[in-house]
Coordinates of C-alpha atoms in Angstrom, one line a residue:
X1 CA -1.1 30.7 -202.1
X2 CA -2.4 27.6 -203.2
X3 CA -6.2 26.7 -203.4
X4 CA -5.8 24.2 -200.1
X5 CA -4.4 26.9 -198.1
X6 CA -7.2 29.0 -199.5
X7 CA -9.9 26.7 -198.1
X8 CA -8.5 26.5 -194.5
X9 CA -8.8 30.0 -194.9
X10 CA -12.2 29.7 -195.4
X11 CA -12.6 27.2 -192.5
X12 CA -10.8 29.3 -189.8
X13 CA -13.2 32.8 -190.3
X14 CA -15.9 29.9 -190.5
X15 CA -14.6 28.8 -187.0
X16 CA -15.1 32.6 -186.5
X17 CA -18.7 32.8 -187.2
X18 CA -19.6 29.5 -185.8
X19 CA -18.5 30.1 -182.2
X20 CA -20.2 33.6 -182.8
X21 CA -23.6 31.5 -182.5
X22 CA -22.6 28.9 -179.8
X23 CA -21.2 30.8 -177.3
X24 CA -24.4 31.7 -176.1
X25 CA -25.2 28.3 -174.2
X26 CA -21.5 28.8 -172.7
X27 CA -21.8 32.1 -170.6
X28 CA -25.7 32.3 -170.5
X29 CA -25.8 32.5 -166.7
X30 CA -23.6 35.4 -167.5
X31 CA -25.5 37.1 -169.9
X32 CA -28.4 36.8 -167.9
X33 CA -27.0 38.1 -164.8
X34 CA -26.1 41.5 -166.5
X35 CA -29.1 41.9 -168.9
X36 CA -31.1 41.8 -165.5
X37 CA -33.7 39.0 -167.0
X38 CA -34.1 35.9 -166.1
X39 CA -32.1 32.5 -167.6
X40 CA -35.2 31.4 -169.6
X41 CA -35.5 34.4 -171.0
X42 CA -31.4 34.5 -171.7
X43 CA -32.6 31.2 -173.5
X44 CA -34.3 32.5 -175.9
X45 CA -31.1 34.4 -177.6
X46 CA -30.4 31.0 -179.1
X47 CA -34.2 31.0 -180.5
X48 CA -33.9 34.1 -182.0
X49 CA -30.4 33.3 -183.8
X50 CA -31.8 30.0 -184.9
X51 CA -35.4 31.5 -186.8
X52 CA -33.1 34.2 -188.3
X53 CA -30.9 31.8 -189.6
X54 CA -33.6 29.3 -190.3
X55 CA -36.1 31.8 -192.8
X56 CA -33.4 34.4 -193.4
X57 CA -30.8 32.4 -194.6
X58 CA -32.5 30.4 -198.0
X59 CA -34.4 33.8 -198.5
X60 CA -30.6 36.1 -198.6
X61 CA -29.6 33.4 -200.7
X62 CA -31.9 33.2 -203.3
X63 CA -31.8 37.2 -203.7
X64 CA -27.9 37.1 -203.7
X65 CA -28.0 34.4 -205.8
X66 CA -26.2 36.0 -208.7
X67 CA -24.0 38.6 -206.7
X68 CA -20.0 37.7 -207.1
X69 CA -19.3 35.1 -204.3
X70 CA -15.9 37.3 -203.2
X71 CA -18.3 40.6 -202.3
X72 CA -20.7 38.1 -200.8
X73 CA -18.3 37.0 -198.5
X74 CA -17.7 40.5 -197.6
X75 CA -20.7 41.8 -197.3
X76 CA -21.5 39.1 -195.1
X77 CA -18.8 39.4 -193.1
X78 CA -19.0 43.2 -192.9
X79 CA -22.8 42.6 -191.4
X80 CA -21.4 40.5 -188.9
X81 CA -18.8 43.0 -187.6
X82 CA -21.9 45.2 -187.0
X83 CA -23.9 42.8 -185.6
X84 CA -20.7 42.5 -182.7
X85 CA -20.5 45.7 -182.0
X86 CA -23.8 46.3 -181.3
X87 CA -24.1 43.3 -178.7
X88 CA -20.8 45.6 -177.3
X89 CA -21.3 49.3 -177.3
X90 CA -25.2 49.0 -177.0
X91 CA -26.9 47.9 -173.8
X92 CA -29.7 47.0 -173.5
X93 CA -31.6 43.5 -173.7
X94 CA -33.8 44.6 -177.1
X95 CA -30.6 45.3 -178.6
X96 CA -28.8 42.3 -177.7
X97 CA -31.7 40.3 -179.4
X98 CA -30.9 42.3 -182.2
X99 CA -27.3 41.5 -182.2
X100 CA -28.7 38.0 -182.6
X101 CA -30.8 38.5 -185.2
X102 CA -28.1 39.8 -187.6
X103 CA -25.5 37.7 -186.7
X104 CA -28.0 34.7 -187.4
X105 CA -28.3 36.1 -191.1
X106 CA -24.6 37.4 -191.7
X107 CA -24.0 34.1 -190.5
X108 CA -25.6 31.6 -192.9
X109 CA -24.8 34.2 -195.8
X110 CA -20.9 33.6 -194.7
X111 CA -21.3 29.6 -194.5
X112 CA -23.7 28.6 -197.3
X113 CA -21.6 31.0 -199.7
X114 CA -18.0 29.9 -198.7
X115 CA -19.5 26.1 -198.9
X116 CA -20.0 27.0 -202.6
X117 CA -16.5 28.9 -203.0
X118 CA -14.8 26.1 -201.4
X119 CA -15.9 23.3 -203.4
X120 CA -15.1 25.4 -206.3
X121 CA -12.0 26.1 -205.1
X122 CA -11.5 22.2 -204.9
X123 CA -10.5 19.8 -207.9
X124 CA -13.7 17.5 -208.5
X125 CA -12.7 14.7 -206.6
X126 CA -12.1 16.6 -204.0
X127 CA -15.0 18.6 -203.3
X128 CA -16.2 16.3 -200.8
X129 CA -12.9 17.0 -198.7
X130 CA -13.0 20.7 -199.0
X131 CA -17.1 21.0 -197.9
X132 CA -16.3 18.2 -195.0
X133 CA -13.3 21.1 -193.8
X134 CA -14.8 23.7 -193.8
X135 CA -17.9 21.9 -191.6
X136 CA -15.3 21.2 -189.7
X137 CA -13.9 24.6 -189.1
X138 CA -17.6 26.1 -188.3
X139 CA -18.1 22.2 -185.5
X140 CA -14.5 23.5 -184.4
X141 CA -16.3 26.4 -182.7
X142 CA -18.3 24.1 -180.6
X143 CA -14.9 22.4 -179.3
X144 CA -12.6 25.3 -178.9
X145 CA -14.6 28.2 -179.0
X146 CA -17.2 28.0 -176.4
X147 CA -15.5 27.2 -173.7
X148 CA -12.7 29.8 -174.5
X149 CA -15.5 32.2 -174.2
X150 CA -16.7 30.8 -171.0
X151 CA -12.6 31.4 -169.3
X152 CA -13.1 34.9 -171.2
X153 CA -16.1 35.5 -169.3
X154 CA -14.9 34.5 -165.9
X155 CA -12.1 36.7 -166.2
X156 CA -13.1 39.7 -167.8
X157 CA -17.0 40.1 -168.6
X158 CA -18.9 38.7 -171.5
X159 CA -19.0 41.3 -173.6
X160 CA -15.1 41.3 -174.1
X161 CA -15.8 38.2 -176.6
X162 CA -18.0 39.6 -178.6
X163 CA -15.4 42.6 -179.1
X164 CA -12.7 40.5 -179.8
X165 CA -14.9 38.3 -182.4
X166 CA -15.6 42.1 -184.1
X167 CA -12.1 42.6 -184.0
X168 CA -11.1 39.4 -185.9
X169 CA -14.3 39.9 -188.3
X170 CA -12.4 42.7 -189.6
X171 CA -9.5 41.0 -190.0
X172 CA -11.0 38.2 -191.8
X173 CA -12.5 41.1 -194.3
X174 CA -8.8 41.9 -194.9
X175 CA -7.8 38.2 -195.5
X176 CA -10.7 37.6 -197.5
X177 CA -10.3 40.3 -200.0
X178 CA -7.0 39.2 -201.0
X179 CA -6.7 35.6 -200.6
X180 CA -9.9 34.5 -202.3
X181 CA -10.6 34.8 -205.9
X182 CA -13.8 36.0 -207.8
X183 CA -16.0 33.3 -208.3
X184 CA -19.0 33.9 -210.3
X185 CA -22.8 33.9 -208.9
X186 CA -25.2 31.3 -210.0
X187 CA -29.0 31.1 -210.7
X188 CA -31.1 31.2 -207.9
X189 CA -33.2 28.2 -206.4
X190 CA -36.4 29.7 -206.2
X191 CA -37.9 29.2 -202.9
X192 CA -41.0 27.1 -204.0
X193 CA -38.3 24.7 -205.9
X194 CA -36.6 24.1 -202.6
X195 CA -40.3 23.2 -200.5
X196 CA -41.3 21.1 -203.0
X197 CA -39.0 17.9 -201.9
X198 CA -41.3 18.4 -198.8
X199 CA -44.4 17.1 -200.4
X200 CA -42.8 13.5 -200.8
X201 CA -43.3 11.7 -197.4
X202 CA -40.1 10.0 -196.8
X203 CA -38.1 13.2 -197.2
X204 CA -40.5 14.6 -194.5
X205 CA -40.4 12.0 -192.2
X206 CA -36.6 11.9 -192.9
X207 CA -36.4 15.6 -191.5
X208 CA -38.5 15.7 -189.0
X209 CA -35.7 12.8 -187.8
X210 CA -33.3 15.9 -187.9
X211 CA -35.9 17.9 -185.8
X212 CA -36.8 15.9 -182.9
X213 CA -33.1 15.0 -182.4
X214 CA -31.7 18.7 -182.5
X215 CA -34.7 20.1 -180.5
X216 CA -34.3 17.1 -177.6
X217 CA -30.2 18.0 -177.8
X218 CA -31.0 21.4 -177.7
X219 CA -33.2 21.5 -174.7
X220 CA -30.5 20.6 -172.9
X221 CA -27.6 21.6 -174.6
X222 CA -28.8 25.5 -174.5
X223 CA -29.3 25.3 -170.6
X224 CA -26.2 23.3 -170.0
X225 CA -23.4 25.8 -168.0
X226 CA -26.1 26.9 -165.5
X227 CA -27.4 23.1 -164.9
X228 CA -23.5 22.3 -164.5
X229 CA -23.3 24.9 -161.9
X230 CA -26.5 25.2 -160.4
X231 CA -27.9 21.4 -160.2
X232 CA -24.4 19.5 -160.2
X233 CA -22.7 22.3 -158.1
X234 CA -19.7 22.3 -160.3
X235 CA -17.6 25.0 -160.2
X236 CA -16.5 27.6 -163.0
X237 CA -13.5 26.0 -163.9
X238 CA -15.5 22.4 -163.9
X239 CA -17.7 23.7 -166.2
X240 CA -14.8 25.4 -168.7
X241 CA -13.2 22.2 -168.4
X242 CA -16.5 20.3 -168.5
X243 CA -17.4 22.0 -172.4
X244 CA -13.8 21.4 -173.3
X245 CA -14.4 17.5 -172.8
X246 CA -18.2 18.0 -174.5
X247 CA -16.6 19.8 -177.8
X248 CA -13.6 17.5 -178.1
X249 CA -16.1 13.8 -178.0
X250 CA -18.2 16.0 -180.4
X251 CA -15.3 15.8 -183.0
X252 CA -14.6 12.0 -182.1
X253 CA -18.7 11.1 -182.7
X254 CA -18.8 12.9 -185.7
X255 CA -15.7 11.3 -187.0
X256 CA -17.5 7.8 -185.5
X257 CA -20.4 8.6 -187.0
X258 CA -19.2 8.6 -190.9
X259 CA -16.8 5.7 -190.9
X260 CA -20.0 3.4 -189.2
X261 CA -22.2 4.8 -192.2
X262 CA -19.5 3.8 -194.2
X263 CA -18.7 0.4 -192.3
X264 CA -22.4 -0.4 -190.9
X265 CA -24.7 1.4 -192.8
X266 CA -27.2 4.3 -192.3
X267 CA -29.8 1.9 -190.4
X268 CA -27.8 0.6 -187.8
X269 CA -25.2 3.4 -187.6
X270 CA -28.4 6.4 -186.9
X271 CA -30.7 4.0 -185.1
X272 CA -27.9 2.8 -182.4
X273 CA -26.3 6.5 -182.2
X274 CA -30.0 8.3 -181.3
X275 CA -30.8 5.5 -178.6
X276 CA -27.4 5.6 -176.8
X277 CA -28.4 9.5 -177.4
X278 CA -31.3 8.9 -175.7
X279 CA -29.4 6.8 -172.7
X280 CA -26.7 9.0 -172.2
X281 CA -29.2 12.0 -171.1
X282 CA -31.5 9.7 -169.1
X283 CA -28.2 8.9 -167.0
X284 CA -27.4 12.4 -167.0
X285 CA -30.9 13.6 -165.4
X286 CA -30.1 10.5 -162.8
X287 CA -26.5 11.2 -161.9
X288 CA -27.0 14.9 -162.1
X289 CA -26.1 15.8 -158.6
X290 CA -22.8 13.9 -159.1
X291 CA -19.6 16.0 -160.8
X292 CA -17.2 13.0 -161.0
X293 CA -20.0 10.9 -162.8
X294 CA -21.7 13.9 -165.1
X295 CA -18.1 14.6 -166.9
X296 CA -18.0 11.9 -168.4
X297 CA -21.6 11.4 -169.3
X298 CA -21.5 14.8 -170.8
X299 CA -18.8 13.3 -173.3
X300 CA -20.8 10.0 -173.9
X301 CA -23.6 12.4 -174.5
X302 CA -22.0 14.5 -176.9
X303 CA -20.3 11.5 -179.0
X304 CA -23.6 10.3 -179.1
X305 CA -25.1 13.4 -180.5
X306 CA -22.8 14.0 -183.0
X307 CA -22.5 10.2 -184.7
X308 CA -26.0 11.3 -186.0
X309 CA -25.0 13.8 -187.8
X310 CA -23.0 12.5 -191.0
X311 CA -25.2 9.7 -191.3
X312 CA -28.6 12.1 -191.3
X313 CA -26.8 14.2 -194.1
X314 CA -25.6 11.3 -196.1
X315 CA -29.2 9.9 -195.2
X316 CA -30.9 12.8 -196.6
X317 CA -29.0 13.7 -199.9
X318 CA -29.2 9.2 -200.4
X319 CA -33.3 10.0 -200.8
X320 CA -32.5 13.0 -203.6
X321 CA -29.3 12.8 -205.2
X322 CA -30.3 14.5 -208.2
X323 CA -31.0 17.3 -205.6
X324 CA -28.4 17.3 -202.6
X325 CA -27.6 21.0 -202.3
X326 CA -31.5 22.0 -201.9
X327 CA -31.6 18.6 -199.1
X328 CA -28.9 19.8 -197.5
X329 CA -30.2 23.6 -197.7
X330 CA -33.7 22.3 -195.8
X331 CA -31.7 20.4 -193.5
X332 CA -29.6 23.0 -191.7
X333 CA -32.9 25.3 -191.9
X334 CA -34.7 22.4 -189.9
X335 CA -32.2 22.1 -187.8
X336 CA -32.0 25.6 -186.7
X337 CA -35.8 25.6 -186.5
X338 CA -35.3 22.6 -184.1
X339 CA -32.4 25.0 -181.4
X340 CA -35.0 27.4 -181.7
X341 CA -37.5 25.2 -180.6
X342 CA -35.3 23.4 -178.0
X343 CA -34.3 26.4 -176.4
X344 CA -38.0 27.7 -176.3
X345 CA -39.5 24.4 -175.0
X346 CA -36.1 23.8 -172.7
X347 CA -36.7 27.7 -171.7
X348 CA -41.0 27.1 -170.4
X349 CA -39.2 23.8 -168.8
X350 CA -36.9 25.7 -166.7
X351 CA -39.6 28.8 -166.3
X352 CA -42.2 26.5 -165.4
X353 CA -40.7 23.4 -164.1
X354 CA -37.1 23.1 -163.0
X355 CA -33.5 23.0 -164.3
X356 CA -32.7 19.3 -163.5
X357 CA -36.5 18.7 -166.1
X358 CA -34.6 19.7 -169.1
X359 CA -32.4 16.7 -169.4
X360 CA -35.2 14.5 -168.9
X361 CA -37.3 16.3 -171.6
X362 CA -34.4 16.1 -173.8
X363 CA -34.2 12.5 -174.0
X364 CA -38.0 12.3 -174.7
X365 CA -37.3 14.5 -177.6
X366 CA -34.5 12.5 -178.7
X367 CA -36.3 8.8 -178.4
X368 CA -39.0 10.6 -180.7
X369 CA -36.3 10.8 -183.3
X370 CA -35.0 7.3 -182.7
X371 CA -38.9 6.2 -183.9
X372 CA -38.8 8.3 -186.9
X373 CA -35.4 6.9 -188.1
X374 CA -37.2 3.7 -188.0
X375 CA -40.2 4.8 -189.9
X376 CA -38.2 6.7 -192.3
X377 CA -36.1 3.9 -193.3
X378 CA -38.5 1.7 -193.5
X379 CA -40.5 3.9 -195.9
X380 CA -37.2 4.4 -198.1
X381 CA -36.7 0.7 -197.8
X382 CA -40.4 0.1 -199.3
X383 CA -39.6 2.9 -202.0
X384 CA -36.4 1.4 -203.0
X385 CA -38.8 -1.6 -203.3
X386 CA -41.3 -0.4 -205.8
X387 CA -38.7 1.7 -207.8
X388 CA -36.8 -1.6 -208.3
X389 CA -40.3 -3.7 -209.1
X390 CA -41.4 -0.7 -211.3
X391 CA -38.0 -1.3 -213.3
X392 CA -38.3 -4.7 -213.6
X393 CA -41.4 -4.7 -214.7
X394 CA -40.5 -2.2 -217.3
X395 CA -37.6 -4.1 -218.5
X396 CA -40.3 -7.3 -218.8
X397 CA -42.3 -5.0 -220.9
X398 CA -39.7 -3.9 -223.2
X399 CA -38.4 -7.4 -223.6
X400 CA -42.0 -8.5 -224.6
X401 CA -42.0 -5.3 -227.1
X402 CA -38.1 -6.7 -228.8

């Protein structure tokens, strides 16, 4: 099999894992029904897989960091079969949460590992490719995945996709072990490295941009099938059909969102994306009582969402190229710290307040990170500024000096 093949490999189980953590926000009405608790409190399943994932995640892989990547994958993999068959066999809310917690860390083990294995995998100038597939199998989830789950739940019962996911884990342990090769560990990153970049203020403000525009998505994103069905009266095949059309404008933004980096440029292409963000959920909170008008505003919303996320990365490893992994390694921590934080806020919102608030929260969040995308750039623009007047003046001097 050749080393392509190998990485869609790679993609497909990471299609596996992803939808693993987003089906969630698809059948939470569901879950929440049968664990006898309330929706807020279903909510906060997302929280819990998102602060796993967030702290767990560097932490596992700066101990792992030599182990082989090939047992990696199946260790990780392995952990994640467990983690489904407890959310199966055991009831139990407590035991569901954690379910949640070890699938969060199985998880990113699984993706930040066959990130590595796949660029390896790759010929050098294509390692860009190979990375950008397999984010695309794990986004995939998001498009296919989650609403499969939520037909799957309709039918049969929720727990039925968990089972199945278990079944295909072990499958994927099978495909794993004899498709990819040994790859060799590397040195770890110690933790303090990785903080460090946090102490310059433009990469701070540049991911806190990450965090306000996650947590305002995910205040309304984690809440989304019961505000379908409860505020817009939709019905269960509405709202199926209704995440189908979310996931599939999700692909098109993303792909929208790096050739207008490309085309336009990071200013215009993150600035534009996060305000029509920040539009499409304000229309949403006022046409909310309106199925004909919310479908389509869902998929404005979610093409807006997703624009802003190839630009942020490219954004974010354009302030530390001499570092990109480690920036990209703090990024998808913040952002998970950011759907923990969006589904705890979006949760006290629907405890406290109502289900048609979180929409309207959301978009606060979101405008928020519109601001800081022009603050950040503004402060790279000035330090791109002083770098290039610090060089000049350097080049002055040594031309004095010859």
């Amino acid at each position: 099999m050749s080393n392509t093949w190998k990485i869609y490999m790679l993609a497909i189980v990471s299609f596996l894992v992803g939808t693993s953590e987003f089906i969630i926000a698809g059948i939470l009405d569901k879950v929440a029904s049968d664990s006898g608790v309330s929706v807020a409190a279903a909510g906060q399943l997302i929280t819990v897989f998102s602060l796993a994932y967030a702290f767990g995640t560097p932490f596992l892989m700066a101990v792992t960091a030599r182990v082989e990547r090939r047992k990696l994958l199946l260790y990780s993999l392995a952990v994640f079969v467990i983690g489904n068959g407890i959310a199966v066999t055991i009831p139990g809310f407590d035991f569901l949460i954690g379910s949640r917690i070890i699938l969060a860390l199985s998880t990113g083990v699984f993706v930040v590992t066959a990130l590595t294995v796949a660029a390896k995998l790759a010929p050098p100038e294509k390692q860009g490719s190979a990375i950008a597939t397999l984010v695309m199998g794990f986004s995939t989830s998001l498009i296919i995945g989650v609403p499969l789950g939520r037909v799957v739940a309709s039918v049969y019962n929720w727990k039925m996709i968990f089972g199945g996911i278990g079944v295909l884990g072990l499958l994927a342990i099978l495909i794993i072990a004899y498709v990819i090769p040994r790859t060799d560990g590397e040195a770890p990153v110690p933790l303090r490295k990785q903080l460090a970049l946090l102490k310059e203020p433009r990469i701070a403000v540049a991911l806190s941009i990450t965090f306000f525009w996650i947590s305002g998505y995910a205040i309304a994103y984690t809440y989304i099938s019961p505000f379908l069905l409860t505020v817009t009266g939709m019905s269960e095949q509405g709202v199926s059909a209704g995440l189908f059309a979310f996931g599939i404008a999700s692909l098109i933004g993303s792909k929208f969102g790096g050739f207008s980096t490309d085309k336009w440029g990071v200013p215009r292409t993150l600035i534009s994306g996060m305000t029509l963000h920040t539009v499409a959920l304000i229309l949403l909170s006022l046409a909310a009582h309106s199925p004909a008008i919310v479908f389509p505003l869902l998929m404005l919303w979610s093409f807006a969402a997703w624009s802003s996320g190839p630009t942020q990365q490219y954004h974010l490893i354009s302030l530390a190229p001499e570092a990109s992994g480690i920036m990209l390694s703090l990024n998808s921590s913040v952002l998970q710290l950011a759907m923990a934080a969006g589904a705890g806020i979006g949760g006290i919102i629907v405890e406290k307040a109502s289900l048609s608030s979180i929409s309207w929260i959301g978009a606060a969040g979101v405008a928020v990170a519109a601001g800081t995308a022009v603050a950040s750039l503004g402060l790279s623009r000035s330090h791109s500024r002083r770098k290039a007047l610090q060089q000049s003046l350097l080049k002055a001097e040594a031309q004095k000096l010859a």
